[in-house]
Short mmCIF file of C-alpha atoms in Angstrom, two decimals:
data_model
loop_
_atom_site.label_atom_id
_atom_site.label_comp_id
_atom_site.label_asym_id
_atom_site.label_seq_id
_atom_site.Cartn_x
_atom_site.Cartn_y
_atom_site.Cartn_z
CA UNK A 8 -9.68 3.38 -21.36
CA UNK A 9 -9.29 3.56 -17.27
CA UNK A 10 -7.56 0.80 -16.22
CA UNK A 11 -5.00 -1.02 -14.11
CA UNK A 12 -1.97 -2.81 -15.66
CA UNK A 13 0.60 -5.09 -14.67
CA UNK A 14 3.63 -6.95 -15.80
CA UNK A 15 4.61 -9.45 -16.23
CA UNK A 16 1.60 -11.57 -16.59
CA UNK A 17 3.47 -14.73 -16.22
CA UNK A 18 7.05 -15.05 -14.10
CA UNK A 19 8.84 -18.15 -13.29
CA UNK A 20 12.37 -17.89 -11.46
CA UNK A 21 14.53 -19.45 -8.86
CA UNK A 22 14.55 -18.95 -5.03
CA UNK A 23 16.88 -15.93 -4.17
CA UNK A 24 16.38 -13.95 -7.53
CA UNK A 25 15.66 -10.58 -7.24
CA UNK A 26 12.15 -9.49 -9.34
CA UNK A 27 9.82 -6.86 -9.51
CA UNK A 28 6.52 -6.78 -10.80
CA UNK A 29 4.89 -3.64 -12.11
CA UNK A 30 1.73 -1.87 -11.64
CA UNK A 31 0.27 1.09 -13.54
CA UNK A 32 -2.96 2.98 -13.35
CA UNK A 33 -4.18 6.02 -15.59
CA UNK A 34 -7.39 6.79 -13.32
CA UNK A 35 -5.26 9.24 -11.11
CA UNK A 36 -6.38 7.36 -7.93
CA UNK A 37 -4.47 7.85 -4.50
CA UNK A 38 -5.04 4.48 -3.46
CA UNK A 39 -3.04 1.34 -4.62
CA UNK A 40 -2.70 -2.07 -3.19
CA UNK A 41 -1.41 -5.42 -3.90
CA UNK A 42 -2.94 -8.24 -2.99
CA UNK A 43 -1.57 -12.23 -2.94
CA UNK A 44 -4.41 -15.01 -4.18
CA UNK A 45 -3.96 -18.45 -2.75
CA UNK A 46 -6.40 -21.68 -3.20
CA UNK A 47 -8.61 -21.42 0.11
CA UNK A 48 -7.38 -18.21 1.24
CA UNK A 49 -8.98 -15.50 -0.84
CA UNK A 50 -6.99 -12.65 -1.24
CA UNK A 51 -4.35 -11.35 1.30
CA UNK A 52 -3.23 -7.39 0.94
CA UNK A 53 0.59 -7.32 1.35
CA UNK A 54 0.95 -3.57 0.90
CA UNK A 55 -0.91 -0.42 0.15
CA UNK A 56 -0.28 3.35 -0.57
CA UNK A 57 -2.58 6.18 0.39
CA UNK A 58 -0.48 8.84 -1.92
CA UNK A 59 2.66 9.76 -3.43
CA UNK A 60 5.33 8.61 -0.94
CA UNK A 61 3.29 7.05 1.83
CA UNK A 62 2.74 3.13 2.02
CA UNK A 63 1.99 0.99 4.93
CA UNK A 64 1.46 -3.08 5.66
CA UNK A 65 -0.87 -5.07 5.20
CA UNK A 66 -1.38 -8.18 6.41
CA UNK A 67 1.26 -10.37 4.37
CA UNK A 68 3.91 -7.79 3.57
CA UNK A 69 6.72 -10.30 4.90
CA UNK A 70 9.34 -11.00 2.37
CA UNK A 71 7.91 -7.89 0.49
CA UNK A 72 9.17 -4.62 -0.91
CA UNK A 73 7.22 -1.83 -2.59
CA UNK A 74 7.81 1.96 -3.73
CA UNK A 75 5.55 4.89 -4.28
CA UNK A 76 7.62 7.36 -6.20
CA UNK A 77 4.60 8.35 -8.96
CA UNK A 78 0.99 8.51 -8.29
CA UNK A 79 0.31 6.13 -11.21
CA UNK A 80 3.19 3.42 -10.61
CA UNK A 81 2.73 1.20 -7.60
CA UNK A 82 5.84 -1.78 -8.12
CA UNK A 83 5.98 -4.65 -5.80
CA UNK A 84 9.66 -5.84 -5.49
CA UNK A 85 10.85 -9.36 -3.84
CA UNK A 86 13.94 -9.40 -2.94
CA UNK A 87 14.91 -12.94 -2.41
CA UNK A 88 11.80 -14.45 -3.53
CA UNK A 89 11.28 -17.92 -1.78
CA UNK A 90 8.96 -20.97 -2.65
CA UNK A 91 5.95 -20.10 -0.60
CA UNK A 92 5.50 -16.92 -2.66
CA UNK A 93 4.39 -18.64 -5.35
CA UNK A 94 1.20 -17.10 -5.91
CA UNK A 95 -1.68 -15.00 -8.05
CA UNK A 96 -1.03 -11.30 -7.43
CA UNK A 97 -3.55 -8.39 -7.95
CA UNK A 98 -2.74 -4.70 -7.85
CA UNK A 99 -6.04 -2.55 -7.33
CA UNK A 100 -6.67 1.11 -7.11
CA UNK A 101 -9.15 3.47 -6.24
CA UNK A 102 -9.99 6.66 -5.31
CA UNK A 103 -9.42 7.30 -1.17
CA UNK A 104 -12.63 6.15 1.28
CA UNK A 105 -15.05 8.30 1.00
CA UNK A 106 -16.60 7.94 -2.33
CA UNK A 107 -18.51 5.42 -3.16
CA UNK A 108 -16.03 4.20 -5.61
CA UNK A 109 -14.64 0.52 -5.63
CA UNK A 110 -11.31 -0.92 -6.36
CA UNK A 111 -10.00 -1.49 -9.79
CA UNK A 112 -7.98 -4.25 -10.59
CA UNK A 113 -5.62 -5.61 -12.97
CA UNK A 114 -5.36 -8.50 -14.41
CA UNK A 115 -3.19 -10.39 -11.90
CA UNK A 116 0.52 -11.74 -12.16
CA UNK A 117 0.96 -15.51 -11.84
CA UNK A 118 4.19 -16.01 -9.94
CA UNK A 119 6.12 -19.05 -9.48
CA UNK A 120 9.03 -19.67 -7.22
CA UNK A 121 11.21 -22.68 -7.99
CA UNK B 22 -10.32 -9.77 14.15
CA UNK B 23 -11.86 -8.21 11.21
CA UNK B 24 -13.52 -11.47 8.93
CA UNK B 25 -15.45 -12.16 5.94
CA UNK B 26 -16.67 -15.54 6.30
CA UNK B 27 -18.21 -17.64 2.85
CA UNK B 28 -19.85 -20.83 4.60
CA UNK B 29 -20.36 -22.28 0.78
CA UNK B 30 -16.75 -22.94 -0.59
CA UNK B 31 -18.93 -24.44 -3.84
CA UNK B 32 -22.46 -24.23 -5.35
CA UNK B 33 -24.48 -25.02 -7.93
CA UNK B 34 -27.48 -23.83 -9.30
CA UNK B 35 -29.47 -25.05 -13.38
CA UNK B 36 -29.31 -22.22 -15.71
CA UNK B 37 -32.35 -20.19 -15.16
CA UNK B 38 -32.72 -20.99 -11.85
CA UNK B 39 -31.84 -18.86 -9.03
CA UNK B 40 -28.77 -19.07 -6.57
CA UNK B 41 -28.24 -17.44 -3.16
CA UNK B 42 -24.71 -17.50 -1.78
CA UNK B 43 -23.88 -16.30 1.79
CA UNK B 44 -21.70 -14.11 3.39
CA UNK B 45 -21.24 -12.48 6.78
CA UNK B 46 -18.69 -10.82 8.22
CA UNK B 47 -16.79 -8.95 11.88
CA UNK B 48 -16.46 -5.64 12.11
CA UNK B 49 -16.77 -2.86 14.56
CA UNK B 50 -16.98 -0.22 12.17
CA UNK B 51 -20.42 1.39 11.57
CA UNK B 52 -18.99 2.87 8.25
CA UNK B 53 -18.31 0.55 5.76
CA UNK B 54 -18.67 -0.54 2.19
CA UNK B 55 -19.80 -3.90 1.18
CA UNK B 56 -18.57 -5.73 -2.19
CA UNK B 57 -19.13 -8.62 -4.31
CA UNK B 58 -16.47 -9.63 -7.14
CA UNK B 59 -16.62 -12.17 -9.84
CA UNK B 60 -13.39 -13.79 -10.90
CA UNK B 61 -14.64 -16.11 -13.56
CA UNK B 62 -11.42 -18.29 -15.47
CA UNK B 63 -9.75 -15.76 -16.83
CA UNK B 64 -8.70 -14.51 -13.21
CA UNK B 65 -9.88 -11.01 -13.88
CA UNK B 66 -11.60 -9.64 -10.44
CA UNK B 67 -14.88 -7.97 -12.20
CA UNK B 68 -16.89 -6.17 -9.72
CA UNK B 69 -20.65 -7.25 -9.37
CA UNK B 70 -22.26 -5.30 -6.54
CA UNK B 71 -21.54 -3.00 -3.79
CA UNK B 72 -23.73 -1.92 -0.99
CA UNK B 73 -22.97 1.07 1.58
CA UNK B 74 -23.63 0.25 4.88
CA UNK B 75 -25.59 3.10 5.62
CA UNK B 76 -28.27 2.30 2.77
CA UNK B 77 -30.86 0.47 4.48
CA UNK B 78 -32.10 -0.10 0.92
CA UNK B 79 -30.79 -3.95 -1.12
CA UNK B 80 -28.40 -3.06 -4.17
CA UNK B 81 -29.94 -4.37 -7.27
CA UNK B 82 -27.72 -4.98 -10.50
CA UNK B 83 -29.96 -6.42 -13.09
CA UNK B 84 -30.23 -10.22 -12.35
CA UNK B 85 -28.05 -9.75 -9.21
CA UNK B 86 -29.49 -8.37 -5.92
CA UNK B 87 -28.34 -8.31 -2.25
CA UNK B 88 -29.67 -9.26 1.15
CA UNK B 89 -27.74 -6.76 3.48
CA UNK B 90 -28.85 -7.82 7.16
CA UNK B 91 -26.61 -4.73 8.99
CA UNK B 92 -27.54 -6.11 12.30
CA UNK B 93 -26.96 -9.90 11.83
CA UNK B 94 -23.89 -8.68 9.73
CA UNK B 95 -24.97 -10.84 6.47
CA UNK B 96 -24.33 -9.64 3.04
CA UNK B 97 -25.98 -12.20 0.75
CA UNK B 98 -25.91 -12.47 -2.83
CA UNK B 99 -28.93 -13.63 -4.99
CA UNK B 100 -28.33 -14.34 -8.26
CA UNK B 101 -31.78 -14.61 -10.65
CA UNK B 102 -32.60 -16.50 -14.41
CA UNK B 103 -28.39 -18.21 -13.66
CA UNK B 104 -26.90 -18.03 -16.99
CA UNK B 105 -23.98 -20.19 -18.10
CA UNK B 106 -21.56 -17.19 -17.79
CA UNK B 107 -22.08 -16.80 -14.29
CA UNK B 108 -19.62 -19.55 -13.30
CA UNK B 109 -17.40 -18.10 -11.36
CA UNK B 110 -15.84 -17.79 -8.35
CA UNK B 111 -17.67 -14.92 -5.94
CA UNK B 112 -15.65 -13.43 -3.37
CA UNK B 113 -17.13 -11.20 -0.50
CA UNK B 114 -15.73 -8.60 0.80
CA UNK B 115 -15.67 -5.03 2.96
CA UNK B 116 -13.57 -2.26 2.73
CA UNK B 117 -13.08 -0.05 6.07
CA UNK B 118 -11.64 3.13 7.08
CA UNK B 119 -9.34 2.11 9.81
CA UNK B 120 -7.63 4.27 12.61
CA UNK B 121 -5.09 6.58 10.91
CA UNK B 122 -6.81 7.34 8.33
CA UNK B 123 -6.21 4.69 5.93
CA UNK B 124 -8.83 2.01 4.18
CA UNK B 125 -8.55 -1.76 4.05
CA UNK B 126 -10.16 -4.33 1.91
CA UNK B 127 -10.82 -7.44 3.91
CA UNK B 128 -11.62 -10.37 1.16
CA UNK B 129 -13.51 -13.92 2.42
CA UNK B 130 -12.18 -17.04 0.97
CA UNK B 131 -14.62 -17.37 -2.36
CA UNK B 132 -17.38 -19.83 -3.14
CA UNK B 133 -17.03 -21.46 -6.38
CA UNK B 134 -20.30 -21.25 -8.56
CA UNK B 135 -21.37 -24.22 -10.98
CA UNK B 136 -24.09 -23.33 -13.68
CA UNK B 137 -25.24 -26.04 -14.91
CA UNK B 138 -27.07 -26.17 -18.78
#
């Protein structure tokens, strides 16, 4: 079955703790992003990756980390997570622009920042 | 500033009845790909319709149909015979290929749907 995964699903910590979230995808896109949901704001891209080894910012990436070390595996990593990052996050993927193809996306991480 | 803009943050429409919800949007592109998602409770992003910008021609998915106005920049979203399961939230959005070759997804801000029995 194609799809995107992430974990965890659920994450509550403390300000200043180091955490990573996960992201997975067995469609063998080259495109991966994460997005941050917030009441009123839609969603926000913090990151994306075009291929192996090449990311770039989005709009939020402040405060954000991320690797692309495996075409599937797309990991967003905060490394002193603060309050205001409390938030739904989506990691999508899809083949490059071009094809008429659309974004996949998981089924979102709710983080909370104490 | 690239911008999706949802003038209706909620709606509501009776079940059978049929809904409309807006959307326009800023870009200078003239190659771009037009979107509307679903994310109904269960926070899943579930893709309804997309539209290339090029097509002059509407995308029609069963009950759901579009109103793509490329000159006005509107990207409306009709949705015919509502059903209970359509309560949602609907989020707009375009995805561009920017200068340096990579793509964006720009997102507007949602519009909460009400179905009503």
């Amino acid at each position: 079955e194609a799809q995107v995964t992430q974990n965890p699903r659920y994450l509550i910590t403390v300000t200043g703790k180091k955490l990573t979230v996960t992201c997975s995808q067995n469609m063998n896109h080259e495109y991966m992003s994460w997005y941050r949901q917030d009441p009123g704001l839609g969603l926000r891209q913090i990151y994306y990756s075009m291929n192996v080894e090449v990311t770039d910012k989005g709009d939020v990436p402040e405060g954000y980390k991320v690797s692309r070390k495996e075409k599937r595996n797309f990991p967003l990593i905060l490394e002193s997570p603060s309050p205001n990052q409390t938030s739904l996050y989506f990691c999508a993927s899809s083949f490059l622009l071009g094809s008429t193809d659309t974004q996949y996306f998981g089924p979102g991480t709710r983080l909370t920042v104490l | 500033a690239q911008t999706v803009t949802q003038s209706q943050p909620e709606m509501s429409v009776q079940e059978a009845e049929t809904v409309t919800l807006s959307c326009t949007y800023d870009t200078s592109e003239s190659d771009y790909y037009l979107f509307w998602y679903k994310q109904p409770p269960s926070r899943q992003m579930i893709l309804v319709i997309r539209q290339e910008a090029y097509k002059q021609q509407n995308a029609t998915e069963n009950r759901f149909s579009v109103n793509f106005q490329k000159a006005a920049k509107s990207f409306s979203l009709k949705i015919s015979d509502s059903q209970l399961g359509d309560a949602a939230m609907y989020f707009c959005a375009y995805r561009i290929l920017t200068q340096g070759g990579s793509e964006k997804l720009v997102f507007g801000k949602g519009t909460k749907l009400t179905v009503n029995p």
